[in-house]
Coordinates of C-alpha atoms in Angstrom, one line a residue:
X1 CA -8.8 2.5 5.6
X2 CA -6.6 2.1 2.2
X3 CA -3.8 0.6 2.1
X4 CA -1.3 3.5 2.0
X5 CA -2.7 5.2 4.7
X6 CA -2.9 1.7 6.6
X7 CA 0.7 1.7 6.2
X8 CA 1.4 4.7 8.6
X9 CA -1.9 4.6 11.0
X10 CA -2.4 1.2 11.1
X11 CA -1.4 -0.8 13.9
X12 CA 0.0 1.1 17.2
X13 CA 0.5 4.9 16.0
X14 CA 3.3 6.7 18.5
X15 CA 3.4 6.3 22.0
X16 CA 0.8 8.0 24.8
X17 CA 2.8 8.8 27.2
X18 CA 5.2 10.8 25.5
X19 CA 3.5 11.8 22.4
X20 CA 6.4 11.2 20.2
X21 CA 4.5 10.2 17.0
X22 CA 7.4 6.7 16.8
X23 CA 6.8 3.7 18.9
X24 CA 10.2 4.5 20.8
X25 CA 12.6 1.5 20.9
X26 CA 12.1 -0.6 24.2
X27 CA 15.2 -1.8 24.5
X28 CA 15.1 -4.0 27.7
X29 CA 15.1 -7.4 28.3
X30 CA 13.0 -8.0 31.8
X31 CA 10.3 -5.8 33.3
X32 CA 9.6 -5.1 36.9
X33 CA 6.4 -6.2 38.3
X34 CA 3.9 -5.2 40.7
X35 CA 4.1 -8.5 42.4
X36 CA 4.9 -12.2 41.3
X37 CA 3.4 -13.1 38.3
X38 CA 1.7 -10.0 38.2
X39 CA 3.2 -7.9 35.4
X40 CA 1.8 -5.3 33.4
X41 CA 1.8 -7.2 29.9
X42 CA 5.6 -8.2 29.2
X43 CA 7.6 -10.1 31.4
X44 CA 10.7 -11.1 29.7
X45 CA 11.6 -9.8 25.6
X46 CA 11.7 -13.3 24.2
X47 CA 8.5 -13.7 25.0
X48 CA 7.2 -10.2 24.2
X49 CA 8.2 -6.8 23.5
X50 CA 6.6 -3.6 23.2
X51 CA 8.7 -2.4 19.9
X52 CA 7.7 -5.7 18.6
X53 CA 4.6 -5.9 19.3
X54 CA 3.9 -2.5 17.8
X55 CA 5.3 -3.9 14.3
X56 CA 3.0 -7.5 14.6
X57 CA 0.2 -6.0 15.4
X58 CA 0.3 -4.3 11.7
X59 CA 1.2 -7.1 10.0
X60 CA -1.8 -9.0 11.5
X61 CA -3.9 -5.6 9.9
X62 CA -1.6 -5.2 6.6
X63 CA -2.7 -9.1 6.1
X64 CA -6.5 -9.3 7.6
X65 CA -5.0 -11.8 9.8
X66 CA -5.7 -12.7 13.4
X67 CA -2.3 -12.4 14.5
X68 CA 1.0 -11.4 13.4
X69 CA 4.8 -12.6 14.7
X70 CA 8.3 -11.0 13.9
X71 CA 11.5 -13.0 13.9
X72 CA 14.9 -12.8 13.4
X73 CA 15.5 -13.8 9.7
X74 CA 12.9 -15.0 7.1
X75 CA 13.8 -18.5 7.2
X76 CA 13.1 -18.3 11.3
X77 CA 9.8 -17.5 10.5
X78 CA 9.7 -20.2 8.2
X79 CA 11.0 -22.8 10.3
X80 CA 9.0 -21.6 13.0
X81 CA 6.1 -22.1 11.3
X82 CA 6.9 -26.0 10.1
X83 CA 7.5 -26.7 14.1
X84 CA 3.5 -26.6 14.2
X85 CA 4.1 -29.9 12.7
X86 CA 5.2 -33.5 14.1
X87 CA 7.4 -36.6 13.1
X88 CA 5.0 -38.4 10.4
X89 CA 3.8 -35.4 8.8
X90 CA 4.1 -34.4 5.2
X91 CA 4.1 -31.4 3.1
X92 CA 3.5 -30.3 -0.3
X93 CA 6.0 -27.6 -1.3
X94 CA 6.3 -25.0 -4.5
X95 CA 8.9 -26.7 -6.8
X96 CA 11.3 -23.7 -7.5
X97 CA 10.7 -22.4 -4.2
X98 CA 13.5 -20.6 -2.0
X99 CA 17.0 -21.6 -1.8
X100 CA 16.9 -21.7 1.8
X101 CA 13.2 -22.9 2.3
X102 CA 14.7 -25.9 0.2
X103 CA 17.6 -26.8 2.4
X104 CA 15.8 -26.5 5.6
X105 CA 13.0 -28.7 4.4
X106 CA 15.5 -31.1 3.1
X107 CA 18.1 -31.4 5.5
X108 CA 17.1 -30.4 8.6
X109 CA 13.3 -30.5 9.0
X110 CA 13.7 -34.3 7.6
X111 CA 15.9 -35.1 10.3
X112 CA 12.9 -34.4 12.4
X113 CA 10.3 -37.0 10.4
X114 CA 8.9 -33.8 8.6
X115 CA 8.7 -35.0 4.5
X116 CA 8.2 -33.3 2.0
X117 CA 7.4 -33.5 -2.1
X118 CA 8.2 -31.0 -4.4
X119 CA 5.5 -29.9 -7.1
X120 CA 4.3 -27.3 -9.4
X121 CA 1.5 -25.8 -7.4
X122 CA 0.5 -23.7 -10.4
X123 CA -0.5 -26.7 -11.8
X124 CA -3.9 -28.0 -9.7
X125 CA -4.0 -31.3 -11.0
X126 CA -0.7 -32.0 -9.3
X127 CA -1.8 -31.0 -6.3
X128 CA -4.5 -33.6 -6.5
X129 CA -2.6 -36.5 -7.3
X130 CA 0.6 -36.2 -4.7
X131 CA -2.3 -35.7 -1.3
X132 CA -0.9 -38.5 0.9
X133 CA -3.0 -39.8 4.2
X134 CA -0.1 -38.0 6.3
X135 CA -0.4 -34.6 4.0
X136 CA -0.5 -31.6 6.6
X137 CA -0.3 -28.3 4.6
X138 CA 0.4 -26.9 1.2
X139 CA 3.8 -24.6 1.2
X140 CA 3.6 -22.7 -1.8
X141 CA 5.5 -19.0 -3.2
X142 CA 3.0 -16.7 -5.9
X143 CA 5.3 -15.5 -7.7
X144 CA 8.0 -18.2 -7.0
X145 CA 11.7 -17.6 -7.1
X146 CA 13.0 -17.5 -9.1
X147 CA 10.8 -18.1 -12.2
X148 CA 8.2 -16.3 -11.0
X149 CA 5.3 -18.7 -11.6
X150 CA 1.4 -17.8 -10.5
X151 CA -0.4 -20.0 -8.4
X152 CA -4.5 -20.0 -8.3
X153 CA -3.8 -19.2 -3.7
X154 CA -8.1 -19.1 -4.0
X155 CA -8.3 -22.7 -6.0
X156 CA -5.3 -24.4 -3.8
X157 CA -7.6 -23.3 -0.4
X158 CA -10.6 -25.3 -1.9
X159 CA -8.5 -27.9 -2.5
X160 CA -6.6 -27.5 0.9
X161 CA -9.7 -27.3 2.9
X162 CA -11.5 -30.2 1.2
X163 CA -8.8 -32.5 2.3
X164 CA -8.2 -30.7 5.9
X165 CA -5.0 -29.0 5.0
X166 CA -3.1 -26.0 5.8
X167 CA -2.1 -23.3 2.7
X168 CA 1.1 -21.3 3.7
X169 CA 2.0 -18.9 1.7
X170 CA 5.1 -16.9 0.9
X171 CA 4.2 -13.7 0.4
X172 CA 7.9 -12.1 0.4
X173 CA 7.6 -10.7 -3.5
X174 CA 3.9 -9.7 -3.5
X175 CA 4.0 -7.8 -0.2
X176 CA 1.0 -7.4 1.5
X177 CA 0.5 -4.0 -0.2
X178 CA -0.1 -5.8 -3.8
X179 CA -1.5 -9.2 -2.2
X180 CA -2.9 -10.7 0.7
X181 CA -3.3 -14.5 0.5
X182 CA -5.7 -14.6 3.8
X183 CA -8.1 -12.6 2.5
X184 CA -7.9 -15.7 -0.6
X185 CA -8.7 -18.5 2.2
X186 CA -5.0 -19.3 3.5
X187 CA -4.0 -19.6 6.5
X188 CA -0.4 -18.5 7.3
X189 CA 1.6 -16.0 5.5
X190 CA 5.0 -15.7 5.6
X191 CA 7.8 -12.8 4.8
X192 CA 11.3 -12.3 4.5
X193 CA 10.8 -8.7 5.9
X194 CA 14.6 -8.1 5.2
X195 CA 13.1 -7.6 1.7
X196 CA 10.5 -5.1 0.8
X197 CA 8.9 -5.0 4.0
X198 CA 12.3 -3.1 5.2
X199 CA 13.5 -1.8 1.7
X200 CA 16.6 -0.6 2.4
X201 CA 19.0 -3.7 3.0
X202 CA 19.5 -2.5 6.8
X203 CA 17.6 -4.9 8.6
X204 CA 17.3 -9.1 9.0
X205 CA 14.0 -10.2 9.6
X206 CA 10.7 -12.5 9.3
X207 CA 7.2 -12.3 9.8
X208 CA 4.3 -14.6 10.0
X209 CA 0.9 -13.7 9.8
X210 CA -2.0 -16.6 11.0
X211 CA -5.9 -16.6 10.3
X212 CA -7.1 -17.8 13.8
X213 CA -6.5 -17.6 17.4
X214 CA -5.8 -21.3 17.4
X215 CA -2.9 -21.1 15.2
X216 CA -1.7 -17.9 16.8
X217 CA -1.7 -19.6 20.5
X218 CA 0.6 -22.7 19.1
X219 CA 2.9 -20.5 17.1
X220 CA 3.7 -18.3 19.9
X221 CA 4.3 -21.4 21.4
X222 CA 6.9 -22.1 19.1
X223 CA 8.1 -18.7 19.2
X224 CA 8.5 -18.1 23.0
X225 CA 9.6 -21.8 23.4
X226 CA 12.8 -21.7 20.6
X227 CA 13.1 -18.2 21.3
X228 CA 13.9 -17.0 17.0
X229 CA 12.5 -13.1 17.8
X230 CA 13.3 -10.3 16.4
X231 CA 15.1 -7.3 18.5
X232 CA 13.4 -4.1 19.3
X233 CA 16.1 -2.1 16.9
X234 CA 15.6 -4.2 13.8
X235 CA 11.4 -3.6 14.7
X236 CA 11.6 -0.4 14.6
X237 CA 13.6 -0.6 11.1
X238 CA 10.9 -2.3 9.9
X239 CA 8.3 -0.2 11.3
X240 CA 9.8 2.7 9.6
X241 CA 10.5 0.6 6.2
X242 CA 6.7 -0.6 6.0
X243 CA 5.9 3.5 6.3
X244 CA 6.9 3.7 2.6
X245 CA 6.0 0.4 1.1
X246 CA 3.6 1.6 -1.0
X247 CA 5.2 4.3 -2.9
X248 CA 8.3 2.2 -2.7
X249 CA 6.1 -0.6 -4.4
X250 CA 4.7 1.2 -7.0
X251 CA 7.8 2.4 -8.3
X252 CA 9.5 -0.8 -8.1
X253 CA 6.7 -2.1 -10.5
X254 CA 6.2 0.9 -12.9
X255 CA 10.6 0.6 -13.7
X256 CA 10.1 -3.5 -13.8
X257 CA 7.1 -3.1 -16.1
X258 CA 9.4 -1.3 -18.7
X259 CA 12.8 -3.2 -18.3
X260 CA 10.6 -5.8 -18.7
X261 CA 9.1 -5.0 -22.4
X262 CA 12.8 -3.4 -22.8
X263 CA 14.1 -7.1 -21.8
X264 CA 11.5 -8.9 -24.1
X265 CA 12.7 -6.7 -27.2
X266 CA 16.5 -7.6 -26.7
X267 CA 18.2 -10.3 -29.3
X268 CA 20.5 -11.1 -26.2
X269 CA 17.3 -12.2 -24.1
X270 CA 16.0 -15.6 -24.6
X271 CA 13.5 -15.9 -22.4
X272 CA 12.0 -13.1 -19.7
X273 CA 9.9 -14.1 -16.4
X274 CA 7.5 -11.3 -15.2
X275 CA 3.8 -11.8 -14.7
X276 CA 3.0 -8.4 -15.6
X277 CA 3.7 -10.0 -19.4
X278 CA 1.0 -10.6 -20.8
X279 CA 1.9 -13.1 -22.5
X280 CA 3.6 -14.8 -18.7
X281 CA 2.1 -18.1 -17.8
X282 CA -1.3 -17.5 -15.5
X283 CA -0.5 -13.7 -16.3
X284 CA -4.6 -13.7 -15.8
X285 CA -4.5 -15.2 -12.2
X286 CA -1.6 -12.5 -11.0
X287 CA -4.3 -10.0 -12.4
X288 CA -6.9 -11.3 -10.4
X289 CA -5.5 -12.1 -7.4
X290 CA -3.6 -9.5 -6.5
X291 CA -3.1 -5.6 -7.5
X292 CA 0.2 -5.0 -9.0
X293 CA 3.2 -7.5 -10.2
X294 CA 6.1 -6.6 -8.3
X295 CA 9.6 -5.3 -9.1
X296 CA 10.8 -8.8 -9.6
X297 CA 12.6 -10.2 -13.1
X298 CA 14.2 -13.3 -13.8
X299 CA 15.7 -13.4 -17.8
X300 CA 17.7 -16.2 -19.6
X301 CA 21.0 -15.0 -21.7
X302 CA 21.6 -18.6 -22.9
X303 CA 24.5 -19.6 -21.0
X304 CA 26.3 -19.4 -17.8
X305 CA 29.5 -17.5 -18.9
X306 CA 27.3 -14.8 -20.9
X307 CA 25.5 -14.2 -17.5
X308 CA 28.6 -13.7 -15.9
X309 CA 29.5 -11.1 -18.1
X310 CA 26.3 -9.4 -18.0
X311 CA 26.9 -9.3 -13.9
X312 CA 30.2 -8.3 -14.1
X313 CA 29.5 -5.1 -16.8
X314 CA 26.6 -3.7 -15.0
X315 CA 27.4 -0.5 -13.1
X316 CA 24.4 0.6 -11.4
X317 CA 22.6 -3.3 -10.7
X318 CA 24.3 -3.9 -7.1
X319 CA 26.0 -7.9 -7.7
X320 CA 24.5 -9.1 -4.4
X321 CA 22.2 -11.6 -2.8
X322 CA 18.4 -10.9 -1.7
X323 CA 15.9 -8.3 -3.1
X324 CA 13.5 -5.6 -2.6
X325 CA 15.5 -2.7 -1.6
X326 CA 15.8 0.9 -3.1
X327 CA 19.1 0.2 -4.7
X328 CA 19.2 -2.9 -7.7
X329 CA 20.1 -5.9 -7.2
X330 CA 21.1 -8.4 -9.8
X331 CA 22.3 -11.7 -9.4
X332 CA 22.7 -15.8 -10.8
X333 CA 20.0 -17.9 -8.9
X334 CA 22.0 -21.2 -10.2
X335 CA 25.3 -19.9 -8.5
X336 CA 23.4 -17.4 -5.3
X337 CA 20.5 -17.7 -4.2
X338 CA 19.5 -21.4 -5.2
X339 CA 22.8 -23.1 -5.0
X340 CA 22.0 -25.4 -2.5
X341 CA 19.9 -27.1 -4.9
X342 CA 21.1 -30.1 -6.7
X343 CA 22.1 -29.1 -10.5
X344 CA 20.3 -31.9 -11.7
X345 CA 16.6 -30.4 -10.2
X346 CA 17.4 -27.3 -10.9
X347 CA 18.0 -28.0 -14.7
X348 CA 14.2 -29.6 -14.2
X349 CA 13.0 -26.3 -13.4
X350 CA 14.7 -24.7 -15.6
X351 CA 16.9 -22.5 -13.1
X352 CA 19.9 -22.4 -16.1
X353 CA 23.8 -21.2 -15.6
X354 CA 22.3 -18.8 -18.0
X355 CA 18.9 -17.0 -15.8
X356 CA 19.8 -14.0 -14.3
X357 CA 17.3 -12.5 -11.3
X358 CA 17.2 -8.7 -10.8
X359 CA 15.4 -6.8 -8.0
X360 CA 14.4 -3.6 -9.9
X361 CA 15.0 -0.9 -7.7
X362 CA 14.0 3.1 -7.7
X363 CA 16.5 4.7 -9.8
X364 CA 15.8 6.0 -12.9
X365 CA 14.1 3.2 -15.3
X366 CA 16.1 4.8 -18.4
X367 CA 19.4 4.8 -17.0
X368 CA 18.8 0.7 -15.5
X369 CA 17.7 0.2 -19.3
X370 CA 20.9 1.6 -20.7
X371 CA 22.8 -0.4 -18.1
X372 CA 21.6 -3.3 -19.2
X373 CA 22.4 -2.3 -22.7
X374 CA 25.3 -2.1 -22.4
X375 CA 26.0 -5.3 -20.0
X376 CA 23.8 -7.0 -22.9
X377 CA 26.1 -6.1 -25.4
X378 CA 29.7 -6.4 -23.6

């Protein structure tokens, strides 16, 4: 099955006793049984619900994985997934990764002995040389936010493997429709379905993908036992969303391609991040890898108060956190999204004052260009 038509058979299609061709909303929290403890699949919602069952079950099949799990924000699924790890353990984590992945890892997953070190997993060597005895797993973004950097997800398994790691990866600007890191040897993806996935900025969710019954048993575990799931309404928003994704993500790419080479041209623009450049670093890998680039673009205007301006001149990019839906977004990682790290790391990675992210929507590519135009030269 391709993957469009994946996207609306896949999984569980509509609902046999009714033959509505929608997996109907269950929304219920308890379930009568036949007798104690013997129930007819679902007992109690945290644990399991049909509506979300229906949605991971297609994750698992969107991402060749064994089993799939929905929760109630992106960073629950995130958090959920470090819980498969103890006091002691340590993890290697994408350098620019998420805001939020950032401040979890660092201020509440250490307060749990969880440690982590921050490196550039594009970069193989460096993978290498910070393996410690108490290493666990390999947390790693491809693309990154917000610089958009490539990582080798078939190179870092080898690596992973030979030293009896886990590779998580965050799939949330790929999507599964353009890349599925499973299929690539790792074992847990992750996504902040509130972006693509849903498409629409309607819905708050997570997902989380593993490549073995093993990992699936302990992170429903973890799922059942903190209880971080995701209601039967905002499943079947995603259900719906996911129906699209492919159009939705070939349109997003084919208007980021040409802001992009519109971007590269400008005398305003110091310095564009896409990997659909050619000239972008490991522009090669993304090729390989995975089949499209995204509708992500993060692009330098030199200086914190000229990226304000550009924000505040735009009429059709949407001044707003997050990413992925059908309307633009545009925003100032330094200030948004990755404000809650330090100044002094992000001017390491070189998240300026000055980089501006924008989630290229589906309007019309030439009026976003002229947009931009116009912001550039206010």
């Amino acid at each position: 099955m391709r993957k469009k038509t994946q996207l609306i058979h896949g999984g569980i299609f509509g609902d046999d006793h009714t033959g509505a061709v929608s997996v109907p909303i269950f929304q219920v929290s308890t379930y009568k049984q036949d007798g104690p403890g013997n129930h007819r699949g679902y007992e109690y919602s945290r644990t399991g619900n049909p509506t979300r069952h229906a949605l991971e079950v297609l994750i698992a099949e969107l991402e060749s994985g064994q089993r799939g799990f929905a929760f109630a924000s992106g960073m629950a699924a995130t958090t959920a997934v470090f819980m498969l790890f103890n006091q002691g353990d340590h993890v290697l984590v994408t350098d620019d990764v998420y805001g939020g992945s950032f401040r979890v890892i660092t201020k509440v997953l250490s307060r749990f002995g969880i440690t982590a070190t921050f490196i550039d997993t594009s970069n193989l060597a460096e993978i290498e040389k910070n393996i410690q005895p108490n290493t666990k797993a390999i947390f790693l973004e491809s693309p990154t936010n917000p610089l958009l950097k490539i990582t080798d997800i078939a190179e870092i398994t080898k690596i992973a493997k030979k030293n009896n790691l886990l590779t998580i990866v965050d799939n949330t600007f790929a999507t599964p429709y353009w890349q599925n890191p499973l299929t690539l040897g790792a074992d847990i993806v992750v996504h902040s379905a509130t972006k693509y996935l849903g498409g629409h900025s309607d819905v708050v969710a997570g997902l989380a993908v593993v490549n073995s019954e093993e990992l699936g048993e302990k992170l429903h575990f973890i799922q059942n036992a903190t209880g971080g799931v995701l209601g039967p309404q905002d499943s079947w928003l995603l259900l719906r969303g996911i129906k699209t994704l492919g159009i939705r993500m070939e349109e997003h790419e084919y208007n980021a391609h040409k802001i992009a080479e519109f971007l590269v041209q400008h005398d305003q623009v110091s310095k564009v991040y896409y990997p659909g450049l050619v000239n972008h670093p490991n522009h090669e890998i993304a090729k390989k890898q995975a089949r499209g680039f995204g509708g992500m673009i993060s692009f330098d205007v030199g200086s914190g108060e000229k990226a304000a301006k550009v924000l505040t001149s735009v009429k059709y990019f949407t001044l707003a956190e997050s990413l992925g839906a059908v309307e633009s977004l545009i925003s100032i990682p330094a200030l948004m999204t990755h404000a809650s790290i330090p100044a002094e790391r992000r001017a390491e990675l070189g998240i300026t004052d000055g980089l501006i992210r924008i989630s290229v929507g589906l309007e019309d590519a030439e009026d976003l260009i002229e947009d931009l135009t116009q912001a550039l030269n206010a």
